[in-house]
Structures are given as structure tokens and as C-alpha cells.
Amino acid sequence: MWLLIKLAIWLVASTAIILLLFFTPMNVLGAIIGLFPSYLIFSTLFFE
């Protein structure tokens, strides 16, 4: 059950990050800024 809740939270957060990427320049810096928080959220939720 916890895994499903964590997955749902991560999907919502990832969607928000992806939407934010559309408002940033699509360059290397924008990609790093978008991917790094997603990795942090993923690692925090699944490897705590």
C-alpha cells in the first residue's frame, strides 16, 4: 500500500517537474534542473 502511495506522489511530482521544463530553455542546464529534483524525489521516496 505504501508503495502505491509513494508511486502516486512521485508521478505527480514528476508531472509537475515536466511541466516546469516547458517554461525553461530546452538546453543542457534546463535538462539538469529538471532531472535532478526528479532523481532526488525518487531516491528519497524509494530508498529511505
mmCIF file with all atom_site columns, N, CA and C in Angstrom:
data_model
loop_
_atom_site.group_PDB
_atom_site.id
_atom_site.type_symbol
_atom_site.label_atom_id
_atom_site.label_alt_id
_atom_site.label_comp_id
_atom_site.label_asym_id
_atom_site.label_entity_id
_atom_site.label_seq_id
_atom_site.pdbx_PDB_ins_code
_atom_site.Cartn_x
_atom_site.Cartn_y
_atom_site.Cartn_z
_atom_site.occupancy
_atom_site.B_iso_or_equiv
_atom_site.pdbx_formal_charge
_atom_site.auth_seq_id
_atom_site.auth_comp_id
_atom_site.auth_asym_id
_atom_site.auth_atom_id
_atom_site.pdbx_PDB_model_num
ATOM 1   N N  . MET A 1 1  ? 0.833  -1.200 0.000   1.00 0.00 ? 1  MET A N  1
ATOM 2   C CA . MET A 1 1  ? 0.000  0.000  0.000   1.00 0.00 ? 1  MET A CA 1
ATOM 3   C C  . MET A 1 1  ? 0.869  1.251  0.000   1.00 0.00 ? 1  MET A C  1
ATOM 4   N N  . TRP A 1 2  ? 1.894  1.251  0.892   1.00 0.00 ? 2  TRP A N  1
ATOM 5   C CA . TRP A 1 2  ? 2.807  2.405  0.925   1.00 0.00 ? 2  TRP A CA 1
ATOM 6   C C  . TRP A 1 2  ? 3.473  2.625  -0.420  1.00 0.00 ? 2  TRP A C  1
ATOM 7   N N  . LEU A 1 3  ? 3.806  1.513  -1.099  1.00 0.00 ? 3  LEU A N  1
ATOM 8   C CA . LEU A 1 3  ? 4.493  1.634  -2.391  1.00 0.00 ? 3  LEU A CA 1
ATOM 9   C C  . LEU A 1 3  ? 3.596  2.340  -3.402  1.00 0.00 ? 3  LEU A C  1
ATOM 10  N N  . LEU A 1 4  ? 2.315  2.021  -3.393  1.00 0.00 ? 4  LEU A N  1
ATOM 11  C CA . LEU A 1 4  ? 1.384  2.672  -4.317  1.00 0.00 ? 4  LEU A CA 1
ATOM 12  C C  . LEU A 1 4  ? 1.265  4.155  -4.011  1.00 0.00 ? 4  LEU A C  1
ATOM 13  N N  . ILE A 1 5  ? 1.219  4.490  -2.723  1.00 0.00 ? 5  ILE A N  1
ATOM 14  C CA . ILE A 1 5  ? 1.120  5.900  -2.333  1.00 0.00 ? 5  ILE A CA 1
ATOM 15  C C  . ILE A 1 5  ? 2.374  6.652  -2.767  1.00 0.00 ? 5  ILE A C  1
ATOM 16  N N  . LYS A 1 6  ? 3.540  6.056  -2.520  1.00 0.00 ? 6  LYS A N  1
ATOM 17  C CA . LYS A 1 6  ? 4.789  6.701  -2.910  1.00 0.00 ? 6  LYS A CA 1
ATOM 18  C C  . LYS A 1 6  ? 4.864  6.869  -4.424  1.00 0.00 ? 6  LYS A C  1
ATOM 19  N N  . LEU A 1 7  ? 4.415  5.853  -5.157  1.00 0.00 ? 7  LEU A N  1
ATOM 20  C CA . LEU A 1 7  ? 4.447  5.921  -6.614  1.00 0.00 ? 7  LEU A CA 1
ATOM 21  C C  . LEU A 1 7  ? 3.536  7.036  -7.105  1.00 0.00 ? 7  LEU A C  1
ATOM 22  N N  . ALA A 1 8  ? 2.360  7.167  -6.512  1.00 0.00 ? 8  ALA A N  1
ATOM 23  C CA . ALA A 1 8  ? 1.435  8.225  -6.911  1.00 0.00 ? 8  ALA A CA 1
ATOM 24  C C  . ALA A 1 8  ? 2.037  9.599  -6.640  1.00 0.00 ? 8  ALA A C  1
ATOM 25  N N  . ILE A 1 9  ? 2.650  9.774  -5.480  1.00 0.00 ? 9  ILE A N  1
ATOM 26  C CA . ILE A 1 9  ? 3.281  11.055 -5.141  1.00 0.00 ? 9  ILE A CA 1
ATOM 27  C C  . ILE A 1 9  ? 4.402  11.359 -6.130  1.00 0.00 ? 9  ILE A C  1
ATOM 28  N N  . TRP A 1 10 ? 5.196  10.329 -6.450  1.00 0.00 ? 10 TRP A N  1
ATOM 29  C CA . TRP A 1 10 ? 6.315  10.546 -7.370  1.00 0.00 ? 10 TRP A CA 1
ATOM 30  C C  . TRP A 1 10 ? 5.819  10.911 -8.760  1.00 0.00 ? 10 TRP A C  1
ATOM 31  N N  . LEU A 1 11 ? 4.727  10.262 -9.203  1.00 0.00 ? 11 LEU A N  1
ATOM 32  C CA . LEU A 1 11 ? 4.186  10.566 -10.529 1.00 0.00 ? 11 LEU A CA 1
ATOM 33  C C  . LEU A 1 11 ? 3.672  11.999 -10.586 1.00 0.00 ? 11 LEU A C  1
ATOM 34  N N  . VAL A 1 12 ? 3.008  12.444 -9.541  1.00 0.00 ? 12 VAL A N  1
ATOM 35  C CA . VAL A 1 12 ? 2.509  13.819 -9.509  1.00 0.00 ? 12 VAL A CA 1
ATOM 36  C C  . VAL A 1 12 ? 3.672  14.800 -9.525  1.00 0.00 ? 12 VAL A C  1
ATOM 37  N N  . ALA A 1 13 ? 4.695  14.527 -8.708  1.00 0.00 ? 13 ALA A N  1
ATOM 38  C CA . ALA A 1 13 ? 5.858  15.414 -8.654  1.00 0.00 ? 13 ALA A CA 1
ATOM 39  C C  . ALA A 1 13 ? 6.578  15.433 -10.000 1.00 0.00 ? 13 ALA A C  1
ATOM 40  N N  . SER A 1 14 ? 6.723  14.276 -10.627 1.00 0.00 ? 14 SER A N  1
ATOM 41  C CA . SER A 1 14 ? 7.402  14.208 -11.918 1.00 0.00 ? 14 SER A CA 1
ATOM 42  C C  . SER A 1 14 ? 6.624  14.972 -12.983 1.00 0.00 ? 14 SER A C  1
ATOM 43  N N  . THR A 1 15 ? 5.303  14.858 -12.944 1.00 0.00 ? 15 THR A N  1
ATOM 44  C CA . THR A 1 15 ? 4.481  15.593 -13.902 1.00 0.00 ? 15 THR A CA 1
ATOM 45  C C  . THR A 1 15 ? 4.674  17.092 -13.727 1.00 0.00 ? 15 THR A C  1
ATOM 46  N N  . ALA A 1 16 ? 4.715  17.547 -12.476 1.00 0.00 ? 16 ALA A N  1
ATOM 47  C CA . ALA A 1 16 ? 4.915  18.972 -12.203 1.00 0.00 ? 16 ALA A CA 1
ATOM 48  C C  . ALA A 1 16 ? 6.283  19.423 -12.721 1.00 0.00 ? 16 ALA A C  1
ATOM 49  N N  . ILE A 1 17 ? 7.306  18.591 -12.524 1.00 0.00 ? 17 ILE A N  1
ATOM 50  C CA . ILE A 1 17 ? 8.651  18.934 -12.987 1.00 0.00 ? 17 ILE A CA 1
ATOM 51  C C  . ILE A 1 17 ? 8.688  18.996 -14.506 1.00 0.00 ? 17 ILE A C  1
ATOM 52  N N  . ILE A 1 18 ? 8.020  18.036 -15.159 1.00 0.00 ? 18 ILE A N  1
ATOM 53  C CA . ILE A 1 18 ? 7.991  18.027 -16.625 1.00 0.00 ? 18 ILE A CA 1
ATOM 54  C C  . ILE A 1 18 ? 7.299  19.283 -17.143 1.00 0.00 ? 18 ILE A C  1
ATOM 55  N N  . LEU A 1 19 ? 6.202  19.684 -16.483 1.00 0.00 ? 19 LEU A N  1
ATOM 56  C CA . LEU A 1 19 ? 5.503  20.899 -16.898 1.00 0.00 ? 19 LEU A CA 1
ATOM 57  C C  . LEU A 1 19 ? 6.401  22.116 -16.716 1.00 0.00 ? 19 LEU A C  1
ATOM 58  N N  . LEU A 1 20 ? 7.178  22.151 -15.620 1.00 0.00 ? 20 LEU A N  1
ATOM 59  C CA . LEU A 1 20 ? 8.095  23.266 -15.399 1.00 0.00 ? 20 LEU A CA 1
ATOM 60  C C  . LEU A 1 20 ? 9.157  23.333 -16.487 1.00 0.00 ? 20 LEU A C  1
ATOM 61  N N  . LEU A 1 21 ? 9.551  22.163 -17.001 1.00 0.00 ? 21 LEU A N  1
ATOM 62  C CA . LEU A 1 21 ? 10.573 22.133 -18.044 1.00 0.00 ? 21 LEU A CA 1
ATOM 63  C C  . LEU A 1 21 ? 10.122 22.885 -19.292 1.00 0.00 ? 21 LEU A C  1
ATOM 64  N N  . PHE A 1 22 ? 8.811  22.903 -19.546 1.00 0.00 ? 22 PHE A N  1
ATOM 65  C CA . PHE A 1 22 ? 8.320  23.597 -20.735 1.00 0.00 ? 22 PHE A CA 1
ATOM 66  C C  . PHE A 1 22 ? 8.501  25.103 -20.621 1.00 0.00 ? 22 PHE A C  1
ATOM 67  N N  . PHE A 1 23 ? 8.678  25.581 -19.385 1.00 0.00 ? 23 PHE A N  1
ATOM 68  C CA . PHE A 1 23 ? 8.837  27.018 -19.178 1.00 0.00 ? 23 PHE A CA 1
ATOM 69  C C  . PHE A 1 23 ? 10.297 27.410 -19.000 1.00 0.00 ? 23 PHE A C  1
ATOM 70  N N  . THR A 1 24 ? 11.199 26.436 -19.150 1.00 0.00 ? 24 THR A N  1
ATOM 71  C CA . THR A 1 24 ? 12.629 26.725 -19.073 1.00 0.00 ? 24 THR A CA 1
ATOM 72  C C  . THR A 1 24 ? 13.255 26.472 -20.431 1.00 0.00 ? 24 THR A C  1
ATOM 73  N N  . PRO A 1 25 ? 14.377 27.104 -20.729 1.00 0.00 ? 25 PRO A N  1
ATOM 74  C CA . PRO A 1 25 ? 15.057 26.863 -22.007 1.00 0.00 ? 25 PRO A CA 1
ATOM 75  C C  . PRO A 1 25 ? 15.404 25.383 -22.165 1.00 0.00 ? 25 PRO A C  1
ATOM 76  N N  . MET A 1 26 ? 15.100 24.837 -23.316 1.00 0.00 ? 26 MET A N  1
ATOM 77  C CA . MET A 1 26 ? 15.365 23.413 -23.534 1.00 0.00 ? 26 MET A CA 1
ATOM 78  C C  . MET A 1 26 ? 16.833 23.226 -23.916 1.00 0.00 ? 26 MET A C  1
ATOM 79  N N  . ASN A 1 27 ? 17.682 23.394 -22.914 1.00 0.00 ? 27 ASN A N  1
ATOM 80  C CA . ASN A 1 27 ? 19.110 23.189 -23.148 1.00 0.00 ? 27 ASN A CA 1
ATOM 81  C C  . ASN A 1 27 ? 19.646 22.248 -22.073 1.00 0.00 ? 27 ASN A C  1
ATOM 82  N N  . VAL A 1 28 ? 20.924 22.064 -22.018 1.00 0.00 ? 28 VAL A N  1
ATOM 83  C CA . VAL A 1 28 ? 21.511 21.130 -21.049 1.00 0.00 ? 28 VAL A CA 1
ATOM 84  C C  . VAL A 1 28 ? 21.189 21.564 -19.628 1.00 0.00 ? 28 VAL A C  1
ATOM 85  N N  . LEU A 1 29 ? 21.311 22.863 -19.347 1.00 0.00 ? 29 LEU A N  1
ATOM 86  C CA . LEU A 1 29 ? 21.045 23.349 -17.996 1.00 0.00 ? 29 LEU A CA 1
ATOM 87  C C  . LEU A 1 29 ? 19.601 23.080 -17.603 1.00 0.00 ? 29 LEU A C  1
ATOM 88  N N  . GLY A 1 30 ? 18.679 23.338 -18.524 1.00 0.00 ? 30 GLY A N  1
ATOM 89  C CA . GLY A 1 30 ? 17.265 23.084 -18.246 1.00 0.00 ? 30 GLY A CA 1
ATOM 90  C C  . GLY A 1 30 ? 17.012 21.602 -17.975 1.00 0.00 ? 30 GLY A C  1
ATOM 91  N N  . ALA A 1 31 ? 17.687 20.738 -18.719 1.00 0.00 ? 31 ALA A N  1
ATOM 92  C CA . ALA A 1 31 ? 17.507 19.302 -18.527 1.00 0.00 ? 31 ALA A CA 1
ATOM 93  C C  . ALA A 1 31 ? 18.033 18.870 -17.156 1.00 0.00 ? 31 ALA A C  1
ATOM 94  N N  . ILE A 1 32 ? 19.193 19.402 -16.762 1.00 0.00 ? 32 ILE A N  1
ATOM 95  C CA . ILE A 1 32 ? 19.766 19.055 -15.457 1.00 0.00 ? 32 ILE A CA 1
ATOM 96  C C  . ILE A 1 32 ? 18.849 19.549 -14.343 1.00 0.00 ? 32 ILE A C  1
ATOM 97  N N  . ILE A 1 33 ? 18.361 20.779 -14.483 1.00 0.00 ? 33 ILE A N  1
ATOM 98  C CA . ILE A 1 33 ? 17.478 21.336 -13.463 1.00 0.00 ? 33 ILE A CA 1
ATOM 99  C C  . ILE A 1 33 ? 16.205 20.502 -13.360 1.00 0.00 ? 33 ILE A C  1
ATOM 100 N N  . GLY A 1 34 ? 15.740 19.969 -14.482 1.00 0.00 ? 34 GLY A N  1
ATOM 101 C CA . GLY A 1 34 ? 14.520 19.168 -14.468 1.00 0.00 ? 34 GLY A CA 1
ATOM 102 C C  . GLY A 1 34 ? 14.745 17.761 -13.942 1.00 0.00 ? 34 GLY A C  1
ATOM 103 N N  . LEU A 1 35 ? 15.881 17.147 -14.301 1.00 0.00 ? 35 LEU A N  1
ATOM 104 C CA . LEU A 1 35 ? 16.095 15.749 -13.940 1.00 0.00 ? 35 LEU A CA 1
ATOM 105 C C  . LEU A 1 35 ? 16.584 15.575 -12.506 1.00 0.00 ? 35 LEU A C  1
ATOM 106 N N  . PHE A 1 36 ? 17.371 16.518 -12.017 1.00 0.00 ? 36 PHE A N  1
ATOM 107 C CA . PHE A 1 36 ? 17.963 16.364 -10.689 1.00 0.00 ? 36 PHE A CA 1
ATOM 108 C C  . PHE A 1 36 ? 16.912 16.293 -9.578  1.00 0.00 ? 36 PHE A C  1
ATOM 109 N N  . PRO A 1 37 ? 15.929 17.210 -9.534  1.00 0.00 ? 37 PRO A N  1
ATOM 110 C CA . PRO A 1 37 ? 14.890 17.094 -8.500  1.00 0.00 ? 37 PRO A CA 1
ATOM 111 C C  . PRO A 1 37 ? 14.104 15.790 -8.634  1.00 0.00 ? 37 PRO A C  1
ATOM 112 N N  . SER A 1 38 ? 13.864 15.344 -9.870  1.00 0.00 ? 38 SER A N  1
ATOM 113 C CA . SER A 1 38 ? 13.138 14.100 -10.069 1.00 0.00 ? 38 SER A CA 1
ATOM 114 C C  . SER A 1 38 ? 13.918 12.928 -9.467  1.00 0.00 ? 38 SER A C  1
ATOM 115 N N  . TYR A 1 39 ? 15.231 12.919 -9.660  1.00 0.00 ? 39 TYR A N  1
ATOM 116 C CA . TYR A 1 39 ? 16.072 11.872 -9.085  1.00 0.00 ? 39 TYR A CA 1
ATOM 117 C C  . TYR A 1 39 ? 16.063 11.939 -7.563  1.00 0.00 ? 39 TYR A C  1
ATOM 118 N N  . LEU A 1 40 ? 16.106 13.164 -7.021  1.00 0.00 ? 40 LEU A N  1
ATOM 119 C CA . LEU A 1 40 ? 16.093 13.317 -5.568  1.00 0.00 ? 40 LEU A CA 1
ATOM 120 C C  . LEU A 1 40 ? 14.790 12.809 -4.983  1.00 0.00 ? 40 LEU A C  1
ATOM 121 N N  . ILE A 1 41 ? 13.669 13.151 -5.636  1.00 0.00 ? 41 ILE A N  1
ATOM 122 C CA . ILE A 1 41 ? 12.369 12.698 -5.147  1.00 0.00 ? 41 ILE A CA 1
ATOM 123 C C  . ILE A 1 41 ? 12.298 11.181 -5.204  1.00 0.00 ? 41 ILE A C  1
ATOM 124 N N  . PHE A 1 42 ? 12.741 10.619 -6.304  1.00 0.00 ? 42 PHE A N  1
ATOM 125 C CA . PHE A 1 42 ? 12.690 9.166  -6.482  1.00 0.00 ? 42 PHE A CA 1
ATOM 126 C C  . PHE A 1 42 ? 13.526 8.467  -5.420  1.00 0.00 ? 42 PHE A C  1
ATOM 127 N N  . SER A 1 43 ? 14.760 8.934  -5.224  1.00 0.00 ? 43 SER A N  1
ATOM 128 C CA . SER A 1 43 ? 15.652 8.278  -4.268  1.00 0.00 ? 43 SER A CA 1
ATOM 129 C C  . SER A 1 43 ? 15.162 8.464  -2.837  1.00 0.00 ? 43 SER A C  1
ATOM 130 N N  . THR A 1 44 ? 14.571 9.629  -2.549  1.00 0.00 ? 44 THR A N  1
ATOM 131 C CA . THR A 1 44 ? 14.076 9.881  -1.201  1.00 0.00 ? 44 THR A CA 1
ATOM 132 C C  . THR A 1 44 ? 12.890 8.987  -0.880  1.00 0.00 ? 44 THR A C  1
ATOM 133 N N  . LEU A 1 45 ? 11.995 8.786  -1.843  1.00 0.00 ? 45 LEU A N  1
ATOM 134 C CA . LEU A 1 45 ? 10.791 8.016  -1.591  1.00 0.00 ? 45 LEU A CA 1
ATOM 135 C C  . LEU A 1 45 ? 11.054 6.518  -1.561  1.00 0.00 ? 45 LEU A C  1
ATOM 136 N N  . PHE A 1 46 ? 11.936 6.034  -2.422  1.00 0.00 ? 46 PHE A N  1
ATOM 137 C CA . PHE A 1 46 ? 12.081 4.598  -2.583  1.00 0.00 ? 46 PHE A CA 1
ATOM 138 C C  . PHE A 1 46 ? 13.287 4.009  -1.857  1.00 0.00 ? 46 PHE A C  1
ATOM 139 N N  . PHE A 1 47 ? 14.234 4.848  -1.461  1.00 0.00 ? 47 PHE A N  1
ATOM 140 C CA . PHE A 1 47 ? 15.435 4.313  -0.817  1.00 0.00 ? 47 PHE A CA 1
ATOM 141 C C  . PHE A 1 47 ? 15.683 4.988  0.521   1.00 0.00 ? 47 PHE A C  1
ATOM 142 N N  . GLU A 1 48 ? 14.594 5.219  1.258   1.00 0.00 ? 48 GLU A N  1
ATOM 143 C CA . GLU A 1 48 ? 14.747 5.908  2.539   1.00 0.00 ? 48 GLU A CA 1
ATOM 144 C C  . GLU A 1 48 ? 15.202 4.937  3.613   1.00 0.00 ? 48 GLU A C  1
#
